[in-house]
XYZ file of C-alpha atoms in Angstrom:
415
model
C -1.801 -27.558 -9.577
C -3.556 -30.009 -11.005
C -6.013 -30.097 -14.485
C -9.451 -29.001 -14.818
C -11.685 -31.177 -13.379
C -14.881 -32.749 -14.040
C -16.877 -30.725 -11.466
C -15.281 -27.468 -12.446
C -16.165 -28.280 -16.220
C -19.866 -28.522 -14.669
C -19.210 -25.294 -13.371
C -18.096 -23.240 -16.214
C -20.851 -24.665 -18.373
C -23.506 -24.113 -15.800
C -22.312 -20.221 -15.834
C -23.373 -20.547 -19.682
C -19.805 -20.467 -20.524
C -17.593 -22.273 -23.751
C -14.252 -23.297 -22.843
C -11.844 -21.093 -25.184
C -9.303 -24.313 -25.112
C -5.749 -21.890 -24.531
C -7.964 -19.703 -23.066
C -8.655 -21.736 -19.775
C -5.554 -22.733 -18.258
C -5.157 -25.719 -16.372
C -5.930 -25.780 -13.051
C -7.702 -22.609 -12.825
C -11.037 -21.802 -12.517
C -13.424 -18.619 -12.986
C -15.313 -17.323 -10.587
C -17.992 -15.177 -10.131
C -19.888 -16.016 -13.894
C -23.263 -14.631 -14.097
C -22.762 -11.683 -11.299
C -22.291 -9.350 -13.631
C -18.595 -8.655 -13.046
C -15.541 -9.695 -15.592
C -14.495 -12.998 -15.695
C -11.533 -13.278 -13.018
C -9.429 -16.296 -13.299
C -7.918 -17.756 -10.207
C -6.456 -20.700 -9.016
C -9.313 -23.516 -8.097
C -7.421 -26.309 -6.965
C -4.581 -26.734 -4.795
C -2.015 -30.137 -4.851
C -2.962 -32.566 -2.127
C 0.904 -34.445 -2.349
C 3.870 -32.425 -0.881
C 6.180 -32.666 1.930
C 3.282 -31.164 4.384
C -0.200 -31.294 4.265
C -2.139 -28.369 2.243
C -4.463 -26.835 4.396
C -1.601 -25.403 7.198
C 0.708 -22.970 5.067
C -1.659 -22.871 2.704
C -3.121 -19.407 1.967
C -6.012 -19.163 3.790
C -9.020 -20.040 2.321
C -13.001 -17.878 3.122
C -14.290 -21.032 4.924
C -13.982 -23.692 6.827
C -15.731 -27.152 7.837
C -13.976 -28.521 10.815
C -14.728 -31.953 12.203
C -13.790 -34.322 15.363
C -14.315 -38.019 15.240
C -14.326 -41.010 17.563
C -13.443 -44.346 16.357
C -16.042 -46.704 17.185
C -14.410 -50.008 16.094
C -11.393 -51.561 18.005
C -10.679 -53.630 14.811
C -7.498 -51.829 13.611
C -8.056 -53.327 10.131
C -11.009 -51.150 9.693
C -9.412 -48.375 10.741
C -6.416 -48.987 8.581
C -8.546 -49.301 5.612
C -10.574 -46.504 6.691
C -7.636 -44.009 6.216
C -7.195 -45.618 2.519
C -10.593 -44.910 1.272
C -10.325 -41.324 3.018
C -7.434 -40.667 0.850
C -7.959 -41.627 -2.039
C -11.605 -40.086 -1.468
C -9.563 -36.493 -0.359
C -7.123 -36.580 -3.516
C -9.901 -36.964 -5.984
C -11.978 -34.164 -3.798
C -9.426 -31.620 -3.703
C -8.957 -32.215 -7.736
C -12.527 -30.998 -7.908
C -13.721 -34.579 -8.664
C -16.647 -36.493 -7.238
C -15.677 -39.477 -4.399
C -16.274 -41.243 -7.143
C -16.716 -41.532 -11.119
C -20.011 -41.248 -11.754
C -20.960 -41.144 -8.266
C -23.681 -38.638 -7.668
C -25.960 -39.903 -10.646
C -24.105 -42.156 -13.001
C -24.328 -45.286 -10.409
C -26.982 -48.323 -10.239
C -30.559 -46.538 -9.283
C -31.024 -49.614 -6.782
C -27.635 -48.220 -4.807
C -27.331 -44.983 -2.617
C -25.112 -42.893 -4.623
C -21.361 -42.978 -4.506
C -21.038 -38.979 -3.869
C -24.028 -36.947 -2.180
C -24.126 -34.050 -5.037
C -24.380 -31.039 -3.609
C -20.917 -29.771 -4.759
C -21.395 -31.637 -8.530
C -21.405 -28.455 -9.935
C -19.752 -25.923 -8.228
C -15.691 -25.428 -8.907
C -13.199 -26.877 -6.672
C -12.707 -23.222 -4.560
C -9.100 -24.641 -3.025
C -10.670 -27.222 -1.536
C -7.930 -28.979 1.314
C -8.370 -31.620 3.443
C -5.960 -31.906 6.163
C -6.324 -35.089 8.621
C -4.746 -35.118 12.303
C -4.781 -37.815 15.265
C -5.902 -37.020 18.990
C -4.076 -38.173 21.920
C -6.946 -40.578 22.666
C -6.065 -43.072 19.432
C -3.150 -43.946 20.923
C -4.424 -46.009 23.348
C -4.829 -49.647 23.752
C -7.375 -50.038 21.160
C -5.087 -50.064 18.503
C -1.784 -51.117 19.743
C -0.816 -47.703 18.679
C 0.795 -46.496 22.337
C 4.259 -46.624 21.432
C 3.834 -44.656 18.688
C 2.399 -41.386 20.647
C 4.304 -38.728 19.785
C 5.577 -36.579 23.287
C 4.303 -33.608 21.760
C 0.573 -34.691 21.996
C -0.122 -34.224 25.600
C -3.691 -34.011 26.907
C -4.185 -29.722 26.925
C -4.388 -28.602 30.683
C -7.179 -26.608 31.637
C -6.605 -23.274 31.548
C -7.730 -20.659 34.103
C -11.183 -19.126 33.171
C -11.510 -22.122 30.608
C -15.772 -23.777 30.262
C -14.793 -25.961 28.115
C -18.107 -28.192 26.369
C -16.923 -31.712 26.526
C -19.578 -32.089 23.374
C -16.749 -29.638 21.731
C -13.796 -31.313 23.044
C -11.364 -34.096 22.056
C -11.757 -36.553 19.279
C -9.374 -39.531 18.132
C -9.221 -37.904 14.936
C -9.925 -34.678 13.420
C -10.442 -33.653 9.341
C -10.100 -29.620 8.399
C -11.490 -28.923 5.262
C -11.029 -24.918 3.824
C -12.159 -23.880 0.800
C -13.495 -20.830 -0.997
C -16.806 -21.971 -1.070
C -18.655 -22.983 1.823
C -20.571 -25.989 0.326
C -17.727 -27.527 -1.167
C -16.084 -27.828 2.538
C -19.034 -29.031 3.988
C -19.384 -31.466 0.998
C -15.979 -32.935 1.822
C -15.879 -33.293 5.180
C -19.668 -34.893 4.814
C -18.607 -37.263 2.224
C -15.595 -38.449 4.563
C -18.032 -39.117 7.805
C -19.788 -40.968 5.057
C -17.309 -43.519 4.065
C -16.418 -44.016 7.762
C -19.905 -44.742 8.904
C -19.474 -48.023 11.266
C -15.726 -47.315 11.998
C -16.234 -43.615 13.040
C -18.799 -41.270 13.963
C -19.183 -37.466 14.448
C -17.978 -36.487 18.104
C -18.221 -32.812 17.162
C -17.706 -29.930 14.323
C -17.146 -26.790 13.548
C -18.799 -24.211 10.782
C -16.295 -20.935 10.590
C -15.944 -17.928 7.689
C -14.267 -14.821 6.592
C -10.751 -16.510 7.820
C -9.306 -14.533 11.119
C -5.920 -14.582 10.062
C -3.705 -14.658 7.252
C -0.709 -17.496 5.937
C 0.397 -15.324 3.244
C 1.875 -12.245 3.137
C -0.129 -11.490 -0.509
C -3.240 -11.798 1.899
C -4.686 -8.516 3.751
C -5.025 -9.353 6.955
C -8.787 -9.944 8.526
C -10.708 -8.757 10.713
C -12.578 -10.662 13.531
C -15.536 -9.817 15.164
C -14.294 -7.780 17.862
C -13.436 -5.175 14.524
C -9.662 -5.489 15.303
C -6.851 -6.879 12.331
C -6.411 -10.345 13.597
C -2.916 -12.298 13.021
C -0.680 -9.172 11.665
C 2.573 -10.608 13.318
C 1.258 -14.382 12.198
C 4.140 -17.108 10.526
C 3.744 -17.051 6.822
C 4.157 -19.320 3.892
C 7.273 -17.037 2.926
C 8.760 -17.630 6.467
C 10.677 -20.779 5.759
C 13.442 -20.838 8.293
C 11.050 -19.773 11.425
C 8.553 -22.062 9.929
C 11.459 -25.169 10.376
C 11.990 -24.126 13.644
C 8.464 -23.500 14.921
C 6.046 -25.312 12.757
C 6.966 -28.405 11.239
C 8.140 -31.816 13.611
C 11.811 -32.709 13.072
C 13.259 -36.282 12.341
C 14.934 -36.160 15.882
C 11.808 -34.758 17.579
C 10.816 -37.932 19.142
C 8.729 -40.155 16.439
C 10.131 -40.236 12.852
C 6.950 -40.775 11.464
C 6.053 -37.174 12.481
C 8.750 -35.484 10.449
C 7.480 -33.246 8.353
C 4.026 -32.984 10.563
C 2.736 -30.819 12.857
C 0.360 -29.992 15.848
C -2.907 -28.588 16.005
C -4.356 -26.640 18.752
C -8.093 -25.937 18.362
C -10.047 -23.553 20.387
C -13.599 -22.555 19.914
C -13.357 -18.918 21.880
C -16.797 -17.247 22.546
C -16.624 -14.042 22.016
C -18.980 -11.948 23.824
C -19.289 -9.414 21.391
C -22.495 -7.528 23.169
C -20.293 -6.569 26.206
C -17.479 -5.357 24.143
C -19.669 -3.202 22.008
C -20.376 -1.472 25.230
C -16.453 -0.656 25.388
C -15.236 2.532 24.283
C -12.566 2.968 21.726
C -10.261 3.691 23.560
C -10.487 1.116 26.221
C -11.040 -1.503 22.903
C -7.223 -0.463 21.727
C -5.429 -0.607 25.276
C -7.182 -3.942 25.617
C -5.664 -5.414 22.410
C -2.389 -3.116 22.188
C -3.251 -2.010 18.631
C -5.110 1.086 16.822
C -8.631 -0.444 15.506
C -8.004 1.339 12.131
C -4.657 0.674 10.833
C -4.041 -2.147 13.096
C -0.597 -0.520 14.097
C 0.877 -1.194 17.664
C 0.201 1.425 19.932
C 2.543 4.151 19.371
C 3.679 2.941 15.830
C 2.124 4.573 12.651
C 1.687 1.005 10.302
C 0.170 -2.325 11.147
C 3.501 -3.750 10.223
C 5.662 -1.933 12.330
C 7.531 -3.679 15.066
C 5.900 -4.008 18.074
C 7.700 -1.732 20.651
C 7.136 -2.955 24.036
C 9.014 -0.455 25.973
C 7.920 2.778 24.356
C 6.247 4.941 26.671
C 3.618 7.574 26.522
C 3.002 9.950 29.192
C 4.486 10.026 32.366
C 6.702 7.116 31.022
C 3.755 5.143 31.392
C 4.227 2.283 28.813
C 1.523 2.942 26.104
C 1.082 -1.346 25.200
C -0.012 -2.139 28.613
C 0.848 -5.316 31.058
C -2.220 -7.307 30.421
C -2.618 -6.082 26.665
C -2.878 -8.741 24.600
C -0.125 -8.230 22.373
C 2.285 -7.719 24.850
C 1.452 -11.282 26.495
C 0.912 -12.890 22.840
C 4.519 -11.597 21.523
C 7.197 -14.098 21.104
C 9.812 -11.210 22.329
C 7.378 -11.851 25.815
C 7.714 -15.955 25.127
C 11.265 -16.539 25.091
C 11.115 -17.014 21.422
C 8.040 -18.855 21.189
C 5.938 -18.848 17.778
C 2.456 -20.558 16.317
C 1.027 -20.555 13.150
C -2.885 -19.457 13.077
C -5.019 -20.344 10.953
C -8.619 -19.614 12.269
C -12.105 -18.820 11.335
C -15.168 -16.786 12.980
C -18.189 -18.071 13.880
C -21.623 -17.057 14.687
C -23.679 -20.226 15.933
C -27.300 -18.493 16.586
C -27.880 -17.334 19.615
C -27.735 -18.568 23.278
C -31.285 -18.637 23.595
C -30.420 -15.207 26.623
C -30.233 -12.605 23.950
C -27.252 -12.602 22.853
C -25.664 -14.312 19.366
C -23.116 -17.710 20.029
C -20.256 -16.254 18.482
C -16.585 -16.358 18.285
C -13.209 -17.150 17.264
C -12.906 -20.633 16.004
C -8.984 -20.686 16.798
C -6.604 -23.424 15.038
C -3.073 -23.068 15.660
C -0.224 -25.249 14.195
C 3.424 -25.855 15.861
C 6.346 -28.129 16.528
C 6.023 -28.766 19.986
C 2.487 -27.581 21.946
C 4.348 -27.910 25.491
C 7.191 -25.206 24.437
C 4.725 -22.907 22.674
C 1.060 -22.802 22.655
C 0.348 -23.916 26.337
C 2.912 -21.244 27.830
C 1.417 -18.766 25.533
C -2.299 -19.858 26.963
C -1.074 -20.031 30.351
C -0.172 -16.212 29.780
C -2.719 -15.162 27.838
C -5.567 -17.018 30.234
C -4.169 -15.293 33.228
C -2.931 -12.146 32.513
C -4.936 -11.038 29.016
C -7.635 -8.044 30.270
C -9.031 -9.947 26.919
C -10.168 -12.714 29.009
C -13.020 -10.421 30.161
C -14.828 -10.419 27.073
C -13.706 -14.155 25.371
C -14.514 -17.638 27.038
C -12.935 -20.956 25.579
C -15.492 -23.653 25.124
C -14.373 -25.990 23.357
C -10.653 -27.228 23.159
C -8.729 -30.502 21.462
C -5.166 -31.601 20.109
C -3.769 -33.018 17.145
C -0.539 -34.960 15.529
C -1.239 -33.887 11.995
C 1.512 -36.439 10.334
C 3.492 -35.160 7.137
C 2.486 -34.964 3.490
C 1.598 -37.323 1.214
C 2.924 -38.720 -2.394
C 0.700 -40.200 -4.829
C 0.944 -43.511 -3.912
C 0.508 -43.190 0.010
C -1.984 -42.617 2.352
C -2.678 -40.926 6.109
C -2.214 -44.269 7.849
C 1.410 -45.345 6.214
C 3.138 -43.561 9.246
C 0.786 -45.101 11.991
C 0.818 -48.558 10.273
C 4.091 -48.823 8.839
């Protein structure tokens, strides 16, 4: 945790409200001033150093501001210097600070300003920033081949996939969550920024009300097929299968990674107007869960194990062969575990009648080619879900290790 910050001081005295010195802790905020509800402390700010990167265990924050990026220099200098300025731009960020001191209005009037403003006065809302690196950087632009981790293949096409290649790919990728909307979009606009000339905007992604949860203090969501989303997900508090599933081992294959991880992201349309049309019970022995509890089918709790033999009548199993539990378990995957961390999305309408929404899916593991791609392979040919979701958009990611106070995102590319 780190102090109060300049731009949650703005905050609290914008809401009309004198610090009580004990009485404001540091490193916490208050929200919801002025909505006529109690003052309700909560943490604001979460620590950018640590062994990972905030922003994957993390518990998940209400929104999210996702963004791909091409590189559009081949001087590796630039680049280099480029992942400096982002991170020392992301630490002060995620503190709740501006890009800069002073940047939004206390700079020369002849100069643009050194932070856009639009988050100067809002609190920090566990603000991370989490950087990654697509298969595509390590190419020959950069002399950067050799240090390709084996984990970050190009994603096969998957049966029934449309992918958008205007949603696709990207040499790098920045995920910033937060509580409040604008202060994602704030960071992630302030980064594209400070890269223009070295990088530009290849695509991005708006999502809220997160679709899973990283914590088991979190209830789990709901997406917007109605149905608890991510009950069986890895959490924070699952530190052994997180080692083993999650985060890149020394002996994995590049020591640089150690400590990293890999991002899958999917942007799943969800067409929402056909499933509405699906009774309940047909919604249920599509997913393999009750709507309302969010049990397994023929359990009583959400929580209960997921029993894939029990059988209903006849000896009919009641979780069916293409339900999507059954081909998303890891008892049906040899083993095989992700961390989710995704968002929904509603992106207007398709211009047919019907609203562009969906599942904006990120997922986060050791080794993509052991876990999400058989799991996808599965899912894409098998799921009866597959009949009411379409993947549009899809793209990889080495997200390298955490940082100290002293380094930065390139040190394991560049050193």
């Amino acid at each position: 945790m780190t102090g109060v910050s300049r731009r949650a001081l703005f905050g609290m005295a914008g809401a009309g409200v004198a610090l009580a010195g004990a009485g404001v802790a540091t490193g916490v905020g208050i929200d919801r001033l002025g909505e006529g509800s109690p003052a309700h402390a909560e943490p604001s700010t979460v620590d950018f150093h640590g062994e990972h990167q905030a922003g994957i265990v993390t518990p998940t924050q209400q929104n999210l501001h996702f963004a791909a990026l091409d590189v559009t220099t081949k001087d590796v200098g630039k680049l280099r210097e480029l992942l400096r300025t982002w991170t020392a731009a992301a630490r002060r960020m995620t503190a709740g600070q501006e890009v800069v001191a002073d940047g939004a209005v206390g700079g020369a009037a002849q100069a643009p300003p050194g932070d856009t403003g639009e988050a100067l006065d809002l609190p920090p809302g566990d603000l991370t920033l989490t950087i990654g690196f697509g298969p595509s950087l390590f190419d020959q632009r950069f002399g950067l081949a050799a240090k390709r981790p084996p984990q970050l293949v190009d994603l096969p096409l998957f049966p029934k996939d449309k992918l958008d290649p205007a949603r696709s790919g990207g040499d790098l990728c920045i995920q910033a969550c937060a509580n409040d909307p604008q202060v994602a979009v704030h960071a992630v606009r302030n980064l594209v920024r400070l890269g223009f000339g070295v990088t530009e905007v290849r695509w991005s992604q708006l999502g809220f009300g997160r679709s899973s949860s990283t914590s088991r203090a979190q209830q789990t969501p709901r997406n917007l097929f109605g149905f608890k989303d991510g009950t069986n997900n890895v959490k924070s508090e699952d530190t052994d299968v997180l080692r083993e599933q999650v985060w890149a081992q020394s002996g994995d294959g590049q020591a640089w990674m150690a400590g990293g991880t890999y991002l899958v992201a999917r942007r799943i349309r969800m067409h929402v107007e056909t499933w509405d049309r699906e009774t309940l019970d047909g919604q249920e022995q599509i997913v393999g869960r009750t709507k309302g509890t969010g049990a397994p089918l023929g359990q009583t709790g959400e929580f209960d194990q997921v029993d894939l033999d029990v059988g209903g009548a006849g000896g009919v199993p009641l979780i069916a062969p293409d339900a999507h539990v059954r081909l998303a378990s890891h008892q049906t995957l040899n083993g095989a575990r992700i961390l989710r961390r995704g968002y929904n999305f509603v992106d207007g309408s398709d211009g047919v009648g019907h609203l562009e929404a969906g599942l904006f899916f990120l997922a986060f593991n050791r080794d993509t080619r052991k876990q999400y791609i058989p799991m996808q392979q599965a899912l894409s040919a098998k799921d009866a879900m597959m009949e009411y979701v379409q993947h549009t958009g899809s793209a990889h990611f080495a997200v390298p290790p955490g940082l100290t106070p002293t380094s930065n995102w390139g040190d394991g590319l560049f050193t």
